Structure formats: structure tokens, C-alpha cells
Amino acid sequence: MPPGTPTDHSPRDRFGPDHHAAGDRLGSPREATDVLALADRLFRWADARDWAGPDPYDGLTGPLGRLAVHPVLRQALLQAVKRSRIDLRPVLGIRPLRTATAAGTAAGACARLSASPVWRERALRLGGLAAAEQLSGRYAGLWRYEFDVQTRWAYYPATVPNLVATTFCADGCLDTGTLGDEAVRSLAHGLLEHLHNGEFFTYTPAGDVLVHNANLMGAALAARLARTGTLPGGLADRLVDAARGAVEVSLDGQRPDGSWPYGRGPRLGWVDGFHTGYVLLRLEQAGTLLGIDVRRPLERGVDHYLRHLFDGPLPRYFADGRSRRDPNNDATAVRMAAWVAHHGFVQADFARSVLAAVADRYPGLGTDARAKGWQGNRALWESPRWSAAPLLDALTALHAVLPAGRHPAAPAAQPTTAAS
């Protein structure tokens, strides 16, 4: 385990359906009320901007992106915008985006605190924004990114849905009850028809590459939809069968050391922090909903995650790599620290330490990295989808596992830009 990561080696069933680990008090400087205050501050920061801003993958949305017709040119332009220390977006005519994925992620985060009327209103509003972007027509029921994406293994335009956007949006809408029965049925049909190839769930309708985090997102979503009680029995059974098969595929893909590669293929063998986090969270969710015993794979995966993807409390981007800072990876590390603490793999002080280690660069928390001499790509940290929404999800999850976090205090209701 990384230095400063106290563990609990007791043999209790960490992944049983009724397990609730007794969390330790986090202590200064991140008490339960402080975590909730940070979540409120972050929400107000993003909401004042109408949840619009830069995105690490928005490089193809400007005029120059439309001229990049070759995959190499597309990837070069996208990566140049993403990695540049100077924000190239104003020069390239790239405008701020409001994405359904950010709204869906944030809606689910707010829903955890829905005992508070203020947080419930926030959850419903964001869930409604995500629900309004559900596709109709050929890909009815699914969701997309609002920008074209070129990766080393695939190209998918903004007109085509993908499984990651669909999962985050669907979960946010289901958490907030903002999808009607017909929309749920459309989602279920679309998931099976367009994002499942008979063996596993695919990243895009035309995709044939196994990407483990996306596959398990699809499995968990299919299992969740099957249990809504609003689907015809035959459709629910098909979802369960598809989900079970997909889980088995990714279980077979776990390496002897407990890790999962990003995907199946010669160029997809890397292991990184936030995708590993997605795999673990979705594997547990799918296993619980399907009644599949995944305790041992999860334990092996958590062991690898904690040993190889942290340098003390600071998350690593790649396994055993240097501590490269990335807002989504950092936020997912906080989310995962709360999760492993809840399941008793570490003491809760570790979750506090991770939050304290990563909080300095998020402008939504009131930090000013420029004043500290940091010269990185600040726009990346101002992204609603890549920064604010996943950190909000992490903060509300962390608050929920604290002893004082089960009955959140309501922040004072104040009008926001998006609500006014």
C-alpha cells in the first residue's frame, strides 16, 4: 500500500449487499461539514457558468477542426488543444460547451444530498437538462458527446452516441427520476440494439474494440434498467443476459496482478487511475444487481489500485508512473478513496488525505493555482465535464460515507445564473 494508507485486514465481507463499513471521522482539515461546504461552493461556481466551459476533447469543434479530415490531423489538433500550456481555444474559435454528460454526472452527485430541498432542486434541474438531450431518431434513447473525438483506436463524431456519455446521463436521470417510462424503454432498446455486439458492450455503435470500463458501464446500466420494473419481461431478461455475459468478459480480462488494461488489443494495454476506478465501481454495481459474486476480483483490483496508482495520498495517472496531475483522475481518486474507505480497505483518514492533496488546483473550490506559480493548462481544470462534475460527485460521495454526512444540512437558497 502507498505510504500513509492504513488498511483493515479483517476478513469481513466487504462487498455483501448489506455491508456498511463504520467509517472513521475524517478530522481536520476536511470534516464532514467542510466537505459539504466544498461541494456547495463547487456547485455554485459551475452553476454560475451555466455548466458551460472548455473540455479536454473539444479541439475539433472550431473551424480548423472541420478541415482536419485525416485521423492523424484530427488527433494532432485535439491533443494540441488539450495539452497546450496556453489556452488555444480563443484563437481557434472554440466556444464553451455545456455537455449532457456533465449535467448527468452532477445530477447524480446532487441526488445523494436530496434530503435537502436545495440539493434536491439542483438534482432535478440538472437531471432535466440531461434528459432533454436524450437522442431521438436512429439512436433513440442514447446520449452523445457534443464534439467529435479522435483517439488512437477510434473516431466518433458528435452525431453518434457513446456508452460513457449514455451511462453518466442515464444514471443521473434515473437517480433524479427525470426519465419517463417510455424514455426508459427507449434507452433499454437502444442500449441492446446499438451498444451491444452479442458478446460485450461497445463504446460506440460501430465499435468492435473491448474497452473494459465502458463494457462494465454498459453491464451495470443494463442490470439497473432490468430492475426498474417498468420494462416488459422479455426485454428485462435480455438486459440481464447481456449484462452477465459482459461481466464475464471483463472478469476474464483481469490480469494476474489484479489490474485491468484499458482495453483488449496491442495498443490498449496501459493501466491508468480513473479508468481503473470506473472498472471497480461498475463491477461492484453490476455484480450486486446481478447476484454475481465478484468479491475476489474486486479485492485483487483494489489491492493493485492502491499499491500502484497512488504515491502516498497523491494519485498517479498511470500505474507506477509519475504523479501527473489531471482533474478527472484526481477527482476519481477522491471518489475511490471514499469507496475503499466505505468498504474497509483503508481508514477514512486516507480519503481525507487524498482530498487535501488534490484540492489545490480546482478553481471551483476557490483555489488560485496561478498565484502558486503553477503554469499548467488551467482551462483543463475549468472543464465542467472533466473537472467540476466528477469532483462534485466525489465530494458528495465522500460526505455520504462520513458519520455526520447522512443528514446533510441545507445550504441557504440563493438564485444562480442557471436558475434565473
Coordinates of C-alpha atoms in Angstrom, one line a residue:
M1 CA 0.0 0.0 0.0
P2 CA 1.2 3.6 -0.5
P3 CA 2.8 5.3 2.5
G4 CA 0.2 6.7 4.8
T5 CA -2.5 4.3 3.7
P6 CA -3.7 2.4 6.8
T7 CA -5.5 -0.8 6.0
D8 CA -8.0 -3.0 7.6
H9 CA -7.2 -6.7 7.1
S10 CA -10.2 -8.1 8.8
P11 CA -12.0 -10.8 6.9
R12 CA -15.4 -9.3 6.9
D13 CA -17.4 -9.4 3.7
R14 CA -16.7 -6.0 2.2
F15 CA -18.9 -6.4 -0.8
G16 CA -22.0 -8.0 0.7
P17 CA -25.3 -6.3 -0.2
D18 CA -25.9 -5.2 3.4
H19 CA -22.4 -4.1 4.2
H20 CA -21.9 -0.7 5.7
A21 CA -18.4 -0.1 6.9
A22 CA -18.2 2.0 10.0
G23 CA -16.2 5.0 8.7
D24 CA -13.7 6.8 10.9
R25 CA -14.1 10.5 11.4
L26 CA -12.1 12.3 8.8
G27 CA -10.8 15.0 11.1
S28 CA -9.2 18.4 10.2
P29 CA -9.0 19.9 7.7
R30 CA -11.8 18.1 5.9
E31 CA -14.6 17.4 8.4
A32 CA -18.0 16.3 7.1
T33 CA -19.4 19.9 7.2
D34 CA -16.3 21.1 5.3
V35 CA -16.8 18.5 2.6
L36 CA -20.4 19.6 2.2
A37 CA -19.3 23.3 2.1
L38 CA -16.8 22.5 -0.6
A39 CA -19.5 20.7 -2.6
D40 CA -21.8 23.7 -2.3
R41 CA -19.0 26.1 -3.4
L42 CA -18.1 23.9 -6.4
F43 CA -21.8 23.7 -7.4
R44 CA -22.2 27.4 -7.3
W45 CA -19.1 28.0 -9.3
A46 CA -20.2 25.7 -12.1
D47 CA -23.8 26.8 -12.0
A48 CA -22.9 30.5 -12.3
R49 CA -21.3 29.5 -15.6
D50 CA -24.4 27.5 -16.7
W51 CA -22.3 24.4 -16.6
A52 CA -20.5 25.5 -19.7
G53 CA -16.8 25.7 -20.3
P54 CA -13.8 24.1 -22.0
D55 CA -13.4 20.4 -22.5
P56 CA -10.2 18.4 -23.0
Y57 CA -11.6 16.9 -26.2
D58 CA -13.2 20.0 -27.7
G59 CA -10.3 20.7 -30.1
L60 CA -12.3 19.6 -33.2
T61 CA -15.3 21.9 -32.6
G62 CA -13.7 25.0 -34.1
P63 CA -13.3 26.0 -37.8
L64 CA -9.9 24.3 -38.0
G65 CA -11.4 21.1 -36.8
R66 CA -13.7 20.9 -39.7
L67 CA -10.7 21.0 -42.0
A68 CA -8.9 18.1 -40.3
V69 CA -10.2 15.2 -42.3
H70 CA -7.4 12.8 -41.7
P71 CA -7.2 10.8 -38.4
V72 CA -3.6 11.9 -37.8
L73 CA -4.6 15.6 -38.3
R74 CA -7.6 15.2 -36.1
Q75 CA -5.7 13.6 -33.2
A76 CA -2.8 16.1 -33.5
L77 CA -5.2 19.0 -33.3
L78 CA -7.2 17.6 -30.5
Q79 CA -4.1 16.7 -28.4
A80 CA -2.5 20.1 -29.1
V81 CA -5.6 21.9 -27.7
K82 CA -5.8 19.5 -24.8
R83 CA -2.1 19.6 -23.7
S84 CA -1.1 23.2 -24.6
R85 CA 0.0 25.3 -21.6
I86 CA -1.6 28.3 -23.3
D87 CA -5.3 28.0 -23.9
L88 CA -5.6 27.9 -27.7
R89 CA -9.4 27.9 -27.8
P90 CA -10.0 31.6 -28.2
V91 CA -7.5 31.7 -31.1
L92 CA -9.1 28.6 -32.8
G93 CA -12.7 29.8 -32.3
I94 CA -13.6 27.0 -29.9
R95 CA -16.5 28.1 -27.8
P96 CA -17.5 27.0 -24.3
L97 CA -19.7 23.8 -24.2
R98 CA -22.4 22.7 -21.9
T99 CA -22.5 18.9 -22.1
A100 CA -25.2 16.5 -21.1
T101 CA -22.6 14.3 -19.5
A102 CA -21.6 17.0 -17.1
A103 CA -25.3 17.6 -16.2
G104 CA -25.9 13.9 -15.7
T105 CA -22.9 13.4 -13.5
A106 CA -23.7 16.4 -11.4
A107 CA -27.3 15.4 -11.2
G108 CA -26.4 12.1 -9.6
A109 CA -24.0 13.8 -7.3
C110 CA -26.7 16.2 -6.1
A111 CA -29.2 13.4 -5.7
R112 CA -27.1 11.9 -2.9
L113 CA -28.0 15.0 -0.8
S114 CA -31.7 15.2 -1.9
A115 CA -32.8 15.2 1.7
S116 CA -32.0 18.9 1.5
P117 CA -34.6 20.8 -0.6
V118 CA -31.9 22.9 -2.1
W119 CA -29.9 20.0 -3.3
R120 CA -33.0 18.2 -4.5
E121 CA -33.9 21.2 -6.6
R122 CA -30.4 21.2 -8.0
A123 CA -30.6 17.5 -8.8
L124 CA -33.9 17.7 -10.6
R125 CA -32.8 20.7 -12.6
L126 CA -29.6 19.1 -13.8
G127 CA -31.4 15.8 -14.4
G128 CA -33.9 17.6 -16.5
L129 CA -31.1 19.1 -18.6
A130 CA -29.6 15.7 -19.2
A131 CA -32.9 14.1 -20.0
A132 CA -33.6 16.8 -22.6
E133 CA -30.5 15.7 -24.5
Q134 CA -31.6 12.1 -24.9
L135 CA -31.4 11.3 -28.6
S136 CA -34.4 10.5 -30.9
G137 CA -34.4 9.1 -34.3
R138 CA -32.0 6.3 -35.3
Y139 CA -30.2 6.2 -31.9
A140 CA -33.3 6.9 -29.8
G141 CA -32.8 6.7 -26.0
L142 CA -29.0 7.1 -26.0
W143 CA -26.7 10.1 -25.4
R144 CA -23.6 11.5 -27.2
Y145 CA -20.8 13.9 -26.7
E146 CA -21.3 17.3 -28.2
F147 CA -17.9 17.1 -30.0
D148 CA -16.1 14.9 -32.5
V149 CA -13.5 12.7 -30.9
Q150 CA -10.4 11.1 -32.5
T151 CA -8.5 8.6 -30.3
R152 CA -5.6 6.3 -31.1
W153 CA -8.1 3.5 -31.6
A154 CA -11.3 5.1 -32.9
Y155 CA -13.1 8.1 -34.3
Y156 CA -16.6 9.0 -33.4
P157 CA -18.4 12.2 -34.4
A158 CA -20.8 14.2 -32.3
T159 CA -23.8 12.8 -34.2
V160 CA -23.1 9.3 -32.8
P161 CA -23.9 8.1 -29.2
N162 CA -21.3 6.5 -27.0
L163 CA -21.6 4.3 -24.0
V164 CA -19.8 6.5 -21.5
A165 CA -22.0 9.6 -22.2
T166 CA -25.0 7.3 -22.1
T167 CA -24.2 5.8 -18.8
F168 CA -23.4 9.0 -16.9
C169 CA -26.5 10.7 -18.4
A170 CA -28.8 7.8 -17.8
D171 CA -27.6 7.3 -14.2
G172 CA -28.2 11.0 -13.4
C173 CA -31.6 10.8 -14.9
L174 CA -32.5 7.6 -13.1
D175 CA -31.2 9.0 -9.8
T176 CA -33.4 12.0 -10.1
G177 CA -36.5 10.4 -11.7
T178 CA -36.4 12.6 -14.7
L179 CA -36.9 9.8 -17.3
G180 CA -40.4 8.7 -18.0
D181 CA -41.3 5.0 -18.7
E182 CA -41.2 5.5 -22.4
A183 CA -37.8 7.1 -22.3
V184 CA -36.5 4.2 -20.1
R185 CA -37.8 1.7 -22.6
S186 CA -36.2 3.6 -25.5
L187 CA -32.9 3.6 -23.5
A188 CA -33.1 -0.1 -22.9
H189 CA -33.8 -0.9 -26.6
G190 CA -31.1 1.5 -27.8
L191 CA -28.5 0.0 -25.4
L192 CA -29.1 -3.5 -26.7
E193 CA -29.5 -2.6 -30.3
H194 CA -26.7 -0.2 -30.8
L195 CA -24.1 -0.6 -28.0
H196 CA -24.0 -4.4 -27.5
N197 CA -22.4 -6.7 -30.0
G198 CA -23.6 -10.0 -28.7
E199 CA -20.5 -10.5 -26.5
F200 CA -19.8 -7.2 -24.7
F201 CA -20.9 -3.6 -24.6
T202 CA -19.2 -1.4 -27.2
Y203 CA -18.0 2.1 -26.8
T204 CA -19.9 3.3 -30.0
P205 CA -22.4 1.6 -32.3
A206 CA -19.7 0.9 -34.9
G207 CA -17.1 -0.1 -32.3
D208 CA -15.6 -3.6 -32.2
V209 CA -12.9 -2.9 -29.5
L210 CA -13.4 -4.2 -26.0
V211 CA -12.8 -1.3 -23.5
H212 CA -13.3 -2.6 -20.1
N213 CA -14.6 0.4 -18.3
A214 CA -17.2 1.1 -21.0
N215 CA -18.2 -2.6 -21.1
L216 CA -18.8 -2.7 -17.4
M217 CA -20.6 0.6 -17.5
G218 CA -22.9 -1.0 -20.0
A219 CA -23.4 -4.1 -17.9
A220 CA -24.2 -2.1 -14.8
L221 CA -26.6 0.2 -16.7
A222 CA -28.3 -2.9 -18.3
A223 CA -28.7 -4.5 -14.9
R224 CA -30.1 -1.4 -13.4
L225 CA -32.6 -0.9 -16.2
A226 CA -33.7 -4.5 -15.9
R227 CA -34.7 -3.8 -12.3
T228 CA -36.7 -0.7 -12.9
G229 CA -40.0 -2.7 -13.0
T230 CA -41.2 -0.7 -16.0
L231 CA -39.9 -2.9 -18.8
P232 CA -41.6 -5.9 -20.5
G233 CA -40.3 -9.2 -19.0
G234 CA -38.6 -10.3 -22.3
L235 CA -36.7 -7.0 -22.6
A236 CA -35.6 -7.2 -18.9
D237 CA -34.4 -10.7 -19.4
R238 CA -32.3 -9.7 -22.5
L239 CA -30.7 -6.9 -20.5
V240 CA -29.8 -9.3 -17.7
D241 CA -28.3 -11.9 -20.1
A242 CA -26.3 -9.2 -21.9
A243 CA -25.0 -7.8 -18.6
R244 CA -24.0 -11.2 -17.2
G245 CA -22.1 -12.0 -20.4
A246 CA -20.3 -8.6 -20.4
V247 CA -19.2 -9.0 -16.8
E248 CA -17.7 -12.4 -17.5
V249 CA -15.8 -10.9 -20.5
S250 CA -14.2 -8.3 -18.3
L251 CA -13.6 -10.7 -15.5
D252 CA -11.6 -12.8 -18.0
G253 CA -9.6 -9.7 -18.9
Q254 CA -8.3 -9.1 -15.4
R255 CA -4.6 -9.6 -15.3
P256 CA -2.8 -11.9 -12.7
D257 CA -1.6 -8.8 -10.8
G258 CA -5.2 -7.6 -10.3
S259 CA -5.2 -4.8 -12.9
W260 CA -7.3 -4.3 -16.0
P261 CA -5.8 -2.9 -19.2
Y262 CA -7.7 -0.1 -20.8
G263 CA -8.9 -2.5 -23.5
R264 CA -8.2 -5.6 -25.4
G265 CA -5.7 -5.1 -28.1
P266 CA -1.9 -4.4 -28.7
R267 CA -2.2 -0.7 -28.3
L268 CA -4.6 -0.7 -25.4
G269 CA -2.6 -2.3 -22.6
W270 CA -1.9 0.7 -20.4
V271 CA -3.4 1.0 -16.8
D272 CA -4.5 4.3 -15.5
G273 CA -6.2 5.6 -12.4
F274 CA -9.6 6.9 -13.4
H275 CA -10.4 4.1 -15.8
T276 CA -9.4 1.6 -13.1
G277 CA -11.7 3.4 -10.7
Y278 CA -14.6 3.2 -13.2
V279 CA -14.0 -0.6 -13.6
L280 CA -14.1 -1.2 -9.9
L281 CA -17.2 0.9 -9.2
R282 CA -19.1 -0.6 -12.1
L283 CA -18.0 -4.2 -11.5
E284 CA -19.3 -3.9 -7.9
Q285 CA -22.6 -2.3 -9.1
A286 CA -23.2 -4.9 -11.8
G287 CA -22.2 -7.8 -9.5
T288 CA -24.6 -6.6 -6.8
L289 CA -27.5 -6.1 -9.2
L290 CA -27.0 -9.4 -11.0
G291 CA -26.2 -11.5 -7.9
I292 CA -22.7 -12.4 -9.2
D293 CA -20.0 -13.0 -6.6
V294 CA -17.2 -10.6 -7.7
R295 CA -15.6 -10.1 -4.3
R296 CA -12.3 -11.8 -5.1
P297 CA -11.8 -9.9 -8.4
L298 CA -12.7 -6.6 -6.6
E299 CA -10.3 -7.3 -3.8
R300 CA -7.4 -8.0 -6.2
G301 CA -8.3 -5.0 -8.2
V302 CA -8.4 -2.7 -5.2
D303 CA -5.0 -4.1 -4.0
H304 CA -3.4 -3.2 -7.3
Y305 CA -5.1 0.2 -7.4
L306 CA -3.9 1.3 -4.0
R307 CA -0.4 -0.1 -4.5
H308 CA 0.3 1.1 -8.0
L309 CA -1.9 4.2 -8.6
F310 CA -1.0 6.3 -5.6
D311 CA 2.2 8.0 -4.4
G312 CA 1.2 8.4 -0.8
P313 CA -2.1 10.3 -1.0
L314 CA -1.4 11.8 -4.4
P315 CA -2.9 9.8 -7.3
R316 CA -0.8 8.6 -10.2
Y317 CA -2.2 8.9 -13.7
F318 CA -0.5 5.7 -15.0
A319 CA 0.3 2.7 -12.8
D320 CA 3.7 3.2 -11.2
G321 CA 4.2 6.4 -13.2
R322 CA 5.0 9.9 -12.0
S323 CA 2.2 11.9 -10.3
R324 CA 0.9 13.6 -13.4
R325 CA -2.0 15.9 -12.4
D326 CA -5.3 15.7 -14.2
P327 CA -8.6 16.9 -12.8
N328 CA -10.7 13.9 -13.7
N329 CA -8.0 11.5 -12.4
D330 CA -7.7 13.5 -9.2
A331 CA -11.5 13.7 -8.7
T332 CA -11.9 10.0 -9.4
A333 CA -9.2 9.3 -6.8
V334 CA -11.2 11.1 -4.2
R335 CA -14.3 9.2 -5.2
M336 CA -12.4 5.9 -5.0
A337 CA -10.8 6.8 -1.7
A338 CA -14.3 7.3 -0.2
W339 CA -15.3 4.0 -1.8
V340 CA -12.4 2.0 -0.4
A341 CA -12.8 3.6 3.0
H342 CA -16.5 2.6 3.0
H343 CA -15.6 -1.0 2.2
G344 CA -12.9 -1.0 4.9
F345 CA -9.8 -1.4 2.8
V346 CA -8.3 1.8 4.3
Q347 CA -9.0 4.1 7.2
A348 CA -11.1 7.1 6.4
D349 CA -8.1 9.4 7.1
F350 CA -6.7 8.3 3.7
A351 CA -9.7 9.7 1.9
R352 CA -9.2 13.0 3.7
S353 CA -5.6 13.0 2.8
V354 CA -6.4 12.4 -0.9
L355 CA -8.8 15.3 -1.0
A356 CA -6.3 17.6 0.7
A357 CA -3.6 16.5 -1.7
V358 CA -5.6 17.3 -4.9
A359 CA -7.9 20.2 -3.9
D360 CA -5.3 23.0 -4.6
R361 CA -5.9 23.2 -8.4
Y362 CA -9.7 23.3 -8.7
P363 CA -10.8 26.9 -9.3
G364 CA -14.3 25.9 -8.3
L365 CA -13.0 25.4 -4.7
G366 CA -11.7 28.9 -4.6
T367 CA -8.0 28.0 -5.3
D368 CA -5.8 30.1 -7.4
A369 CA -3.1 27.9 -8.9
R370 CA -1.6 30.9 -10.8
A371 CA -0.7 32.6 -7.5
K372 CA 1.2 29.4 -6.6
G373 CA 3.3 29.6 -9.7
W374 CA 1.6 26.7 -11.5
Q375 CA 1.8 27.1 -15.3
G376 CA -0.3 24.1 -16.4
N377 CA -3.3 24.2 -18.7
R378 CA -5.7 25.9 -16.4
A379 CA -8.6 25.5 -18.9
L380 CA -8.5 21.7 -18.3
W381 CA -9.3 22.4 -14.6
E382 CA -12.2 24.6 -15.6
S383 CA -14.0 21.9 -17.6
P384 CA -17.5 21.1 -16.3
R385 CA -17.4 17.5 -17.7
W386 CA -13.7 16.7 -16.8
S387 CA -13.3 18.6 -13.6
A388 CA -16.3 20.2 -11.8
A389 CA -18.8 17.4 -12.3
P390 CA -16.6 14.5 -11.3
L391 CA -15.2 16.4 -8.3
L392 CA -18.8 17.2 -7.2
D393 CA -19.6 13.5 -7.5
A394 CA -16.5 12.7 -5.4
L395 CA -17.3 15.2 -2.7
T396 CA -21.0 14.2 -2.2
A397 CA -19.9 10.5 -2.1
L398 CA -17.2 11.3 0.5
H399 CA -19.7 13.3 2.5
A400 CA -22.2 10.4 2.4
V401 CA -19.8 8.0 4.0
L402 CA -18.9 10.2 6.9
P403 CA -20.6 9.6 10.2
A404 CA -22.1 13.2 10.1
G405 CA -22.8 13.0 6.4
R406 CA -26.1 11.0 6.4
H407 CA -28.3 14.1 7.2
P408 CA -26.8 16.9 5.1
A409 CA -27.5 20.4 6.2
A410 CA -29.2 22.5 3.6
P411 CA -27.2 25.4 2.2
A412 CA -29.0 28.7 2.1
A413 CA -31.1 29.0 -1.1
Q414 CA -29.7 31.7 -3.4
P415 CA -30.6 32.4 -7.0
T416 CA -28.0 31.2 -9.5
T417 CA -27.3 32.1 -13.1
A418 CA -28.7 28.9 -14.5
A419 CA -31.9 29.2 -12.4
S420 CA -32.6 32.8 -13.0

